[in-house]
């Protein structure tokens, strides 16, 4: 592995460690997302505790911090394995941020951003999968888990050289949702769209 790759891996982890959910909530005067709602510092929980504009900012920032390192790696023509480790490092930074006591989010938006430069068709299919599952069942977590399981197959079809590293990232996402999976199994998971409808009424 090249020095450039190692440098990008380290930089990607540090970039991923910038928890936009915590920062945006502080700026907006909202509660710490690690102690409110689902206790997850991510866009969905920021939306859940009442910050619509903040949630949008968190979503865009988290996507961007996954997108930038992988785009740079592809521009520098690094090997697929190196690019995969860079994407994984960004997600690990988001999930275990060194700047915030290693208490981070689930990494869905960051992983989405990291996959984006690999292929637009893959992104379209991943987004379509998430939206379909969410509209059918109303669970953000279920949408994320099902999409994470499907994405390696999309990558294998359109960009097979990235299948293994993307599969590693997706396995990490599924693992991070183990609490949600247990709540789904017990019927205790919150439906985000139902809450939104109730608040709007």
CSV table of C-alpha atoms in Angstrom, one decimal:
chain,number,residue,atom,x,y,z
A,1,UNK,CA,0.0,0.0,0.0
A,2,UNK,CA,1.4,3.4,-1.0
A,3,UNK,CA,2.2,6.3,1.4
A,4,UNK,CA,-0.5,8.3,-0.4
A,5,UNK,CA,-3.0,5.7,0.5
A,6,UNK,CA,-1.9,5.5,4.2
A,7,UNK,CA,-2.1,9.3,4.4
A,8,UNK,CA,-5.6,9.4,2.9
A,9,UNK,CA,-6.7,6.6,5.3
A,10,UNK,CA,-5.5,8.6,8.3
A,11,UNK,CA,-7.1,11.8,6.9
A,12,UNK,CA,-10.3,10.1,6.1
A,13,UNK,CA,-10.6,8.8,9.7
A,14,UNK,CA,-10.1,12.3,11.1
A,15,UNK,CA,-12.6,13.8,8.7
A,16,UNK,CA,-15.1,11.1,9.5
A,17,UNK,CA,-14.6,11.9,13.2
A,18,UNK,CA,-16.1,15.3,12.8
A,19,UNK,CA,-19.6,14.7,14.2
A,20,UNK,CA,-21.8,17.1,12.3
A,21,UNK,CA,-24.9,16.0,14.3
A,22,UNK,CA,-23.4,17.1,17.6
A,23,UNK,CA,-22.0,20.4,16.0
A,24,UNK,CA,-25.2,21.3,14.3
A,25,UNK,CA,-27.3,20.6,17.4
A,26,UNK,CA,-25.1,22.8,19.5
A,27,UNK,CA,-25.3,25.6,17.0
A,28,UNK,CA,-29.1,25.3,16.8
A,29,UNK,CA,-29.5,25.0,20.5
A,30,UNK,CA,-30.9,21.5,20.3
A,31,UNK,CA,-30.2,18.7,22.8
A,32,UNK,CA,-27.2,16.5,22.4
A,33,UNK,CA,-28.4,13.8,20.0
A,34,UNK,CA,-26.3,11.2,22.0
A,35,UNK,CA,-28.7,11.7,25.0
A,36,UNK,CA,-32.0,12.4,23.2
A,37,UNK,CA,-34.2,10.3,20.9
A,38,UNK,CA,-32.5,7.2,19.7
A,39,UNK,CA,-29.2,8.5,21.2
A,40,UNK,CA,-27.6,8.2,17.8
A,41,UNK,CA,-25.7,11.3,16.5
A,42,UNK,CA,-27.1,11.2,12.9
A,43,UNK,CA,-29.4,13.0,10.6
A,44,UNK,CA,-32.4,10.8,11.4
A,45,UNK,CA,-32.2,11.4,15.1
A,46,UNK,CA,-31.6,15.1,14.7
A,47,UNK,CA,-34.8,15.2,12.7
A,48,UNK,CA,-36.5,13.1,15.4
A,49,UNK,CA,-35.6,15.7,18.1
A,50,UNK,CA,-37.0,18.5,16.1
A,51,UNK,CA,-34.3,20.0,13.9
A,52,UNK,CA,-35.4,19.8,10.3
A,53,UNK,CA,-32.8,22.3,8.9
A,54,UNK,CA,-30.1,20.9,11.2
A,55,UNK,CA,-31.0,17.4,10.0
A,56,UNK,CA,-30.6,18.4,6.4
A,57,UNK,CA,-27.2,20.0,7.2
A,58,UNK,CA,-26.1,16.9,9.0
A,59,UNK,CA,-27.1,14.7,6.1
A,60,UNK,CA,-25.3,16.8,3.5
A,61,UNK,CA,-22.1,17.1,5.6
A,62,UNK,CA,-22.0,13.4,6.4
A,63,UNK,CA,-22.5,12.5,2.7
A,64,UNK,CA,-19.7,15.0,1.8
A,65,UNK,CA,-17.2,13.6,4.2
A,66,UNK,CA,-17.6,10.2,2.7
A,67,UNK,CA,-17.6,11.6,-0.9
A,68,UNK,CA,-14.5,13.7,-0.7
A,69,UNK,CA,-11.8,11.2,0.3
A,70,UNK,CA,-13.0,8.5,-2.1
A,71,UNK,CA,-13.2,11.0,-4.9
A,72,UNK,CA,-9.6,12.1,-4.2
A,73,UNK,CA,-8.5,8.5,-4.2
A,74,UNK,CA,-10.1,7.7,-7.5
A,75,UNK,CA,-8.7,10.9,-9.0
A,76,UNK,CA,-5.2,9.7,-7.8
A,77,UNK,CA,-5.8,6.3,-9.5
A,78,UNK,CA,-5.3,4.3,-6.3
A,79,UNK,CA,-6.1,0.6,-6.3
A,80,UNK,CA,-9.6,-0.5,-5.5
A,81,UNK,CA,-8.4,-2.1,-2.3
A,82,UNK,CA,-6.8,1.1,-1.1
A,83,UNK,CA,-10.0,3.1,-2.1
A,84,UNK,CA,-12.0,0.6,-0.1
A,85,UNK,CA,-9.9,1.1,3.0
A,86,UNK,CA,-10.2,4.8,2.6
A,87,UNK,CA,-14.0,4.5,2.5
A,88,UNK,CA,-13.9,2.2,5.5
A,89,UNK,CA,-11.7,4.6,7.5
A,90,UNK,CA,-14.1,7.4,6.9
A,91,UNK,CA,-17.0,5.3,8.2
A,92,UNK,CA,-15.0,4.2,11.2
A,93,UNK,CA,-14.3,7.8,12.0
A,94,UNK,CA,-18.0,8.6,11.8
A,95,UNK,CA,-18.9,5.6,14.0
A,96,UNK,CA,-16.0,5.9,16.5
A,97,UNK,CA,-15.0,9.6,16.3
A,98,UNK,CA,-11.8,10.4,18.2
A,99,UNK,CA,-13.0,14.0,18.8
A,100,UNK,CA,-16.2,12.9,20.5
A,101,UNK,CA,-15.2,10.1,22.9
A,102,UNK,CA,-15.6,7.5,20.2
A,103,UNK,CA,-19.4,7.8,20.4
A,104,UNK,CA,-20.6,8.3,16.8
A,105,UNK,CA,-23.4,7.5,14.5
A,106,UNK,CA,-24.4,4.6,12.3
A,107,UNK,CA,-22.5,5.7,9.2
A,108,UNK,CA,-25.3,5.3,6.6
A,109,UNK,CA,-25.0,8.8,5.1
A,110,UNK,CA,-21.2,8.7,5.2
A,111,UNK,CA,-21.1,5.3,3.5
A,112,UNK,CA,-23.6,6.5,0.9
A,113,UNK,CA,-21.2,9.4,0.1
A,114,UNK,CA,-18.3,7.1,-0.1
A,115,UNK,CA,-20.0,4.8,-2.6
A,116,UNK,CA,-21.2,7.8,-4.7
A,117,UNK,CA,-18.0,8.2,-6.7
A,118,UNK,CA,-17.9,4.5,-7.6
A,119,UNK,CA,-20.9,4.7,-9.8
A,120,UNK,CA,-24.1,6.7,-10.3
A,121,UNK,CA,-26.1,3.6,-11.1
A,122,UNK,CA,-25.1,2.0,-7.8
A,123,UNK,CA,-26.1,5.1,-6.0
A,124,UNK,CA,-29.5,5.3,-7.8
A,125,UNK,CA,-30.2,1.7,-6.9
A,126,UNK,CA,-29.2,2.1,-3.3
A,127,UNK,CA,-31.3,5.2,-2.9
A,128,UNK,CA,-34.2,3.5,-4.6
A,129,UNK,CA,-34.0,0.5,-2.3
A,130,UNK,CA,-33.9,2.8,0.8
A,131,UNK,CA,-36.9,4.8,-0.4
A,132,UNK,CA,-39.0,1.8,-1.3
A,133,UNK,CA,-38.4,0.0,2.0
A,134,UNK,CA,-39.0,3.2,3.9
A,135,UNK,CA,-42.3,4.0,2.1
A,136,UNK,CA,-43.5,0.4,2.6
A,137,UNK,CA,-42.6,0.0,6.3
A,138,UNK,CA,-41.8,3.5,7.7
A,139,UNK,CA,-38.6,2.4,9.5
A,140,UNK,CA,-35.4,4.3,8.7
A,141,UNK,CA,-33.3,1.6,10.3
A,142,UNK,CA,-34.9,-1.2,8.3
A,143,UNK,CA,-34.3,0.7,5.1
A,144,UNK,CA,-30.7,1.2,6.0
A,145,UNK,CA,-30.1,-2.5,6.8
A,146,UNK,CA,-31.8,-3.9,3.7
A,147,UNK,CA,-30.0,-1.4,1.5
A,148,UNK,CA,-26.7,-2.3,3.1
A,149,UNK,CA,-27.3,-5.9,2.3
A,150,UNK,CA,-28.3,-5.2,-1.3
A,151,UNK,CA,-25.5,-2.7,-2.2
A,152,UNK,CA,-22.6,-5.2,-2.5
A,153,UNK,CA,-24.7,-7.0,-5.2
A,154,UNK,CA,-25.2,-3.7,-7.1
A,155,UNK,CA,-21.5,-3.0,-6.9
A,156,UNK,CA,-20.7,-6.6,-8.1
A,157,UNK,CA,-22.8,-6.0,-11.1
A,158,UNK,CA,-21.6,-2.5,-12.1
A,159,UNK,CA,-18.1,-2.3,-10.6
A,160,UNK,CA,-17.0,-5.8,-9.4
A,161,UNK,CA,-13.4,-4.7,-8.5
A,162,UNK,CA,-14.9,-2.7,-5.6
A,163,UNK,CA,-17.2,-5.6,-4.3
A,164,UNK,CA,-15.0,-6.7,-1.4
A,165,UNK,CA,-14.2,-3.3,0.1
A,166,UNK,CA,-17.8,-2.1,-0.3
A,167,UNK,CA,-19.0,-5.4,1.3
A,168,UNK,CA,-16.8,-4.6,4.3
A,169,UNK,CA,-18.4,-1.2,4.7
A,170,UNK,CA,-21.9,-2.6,4.4
A,171,UNK,CA,-21.1,-5.3,7.0
A,172,UNK,CA,-20.0,-2.6,9.4
A,173,UNK,CA,-23.3,-0.7,8.8
A,174,UNK,CA,-25.4,-3.9,9.5
A,175,UNK,CA,-23.4,-4.5,12.7
A,176,UNK,CA,-24.0,-0.9,13.8
A,177,UNK,CA,-27.7,-1.5,13.5
A,178,UNK,CA,-27.8,-4.6,15.7
A,179,UNK,CA,-29.8,-2.7,18.4
A,180,UNK,CA,-32.3,-1.6,15.8
A,181,UNK,CA,-32.6,-5.1,14.4
A,182,UNK,CA,-33.4,-6.4,17.9
A,183,UNK,CA,-36.0,-3.7,18.4
A,184,UNK,CA,-37.5,-4.4,15.0
A,185,UNK,CA,-37.7,-8.1,15.9
A,186,UNK,CA,-39.5,-7.3,19.1
A,187,UNK,CA,-41.8,-4.7,17.4
A,188,UNK,CA,-40.3,-1.9,19.5
A,189,UNK,CA,-38.7,0.2,16.8
A,190,UNK,CA,-40.2,3.7,16.1
A,191,UNK,CA,-41.6,4.5,12.7
A,192,UNK,CA,-40.2,7.8,11.6
A,193,UNK,CA,-42.9,8.7,9.1
A,194,UNK,CA,-45.7,8.1,11.6
A,195,UNK,CA,-44.1,10.5,14.0
A,196,UNK,CA,-43.8,13.1,11.3
A,197,UNK,CA,-47.5,12.7,10.4
A,198,UNK,CA,-48.5,13.1,14.0
A,199,UNK,CA,-46.4,16.2,14.4
A,200,UNK,CA,-47.8,17.8,11.2
A,201,UNK,CA,-51.3,17.2,12.4
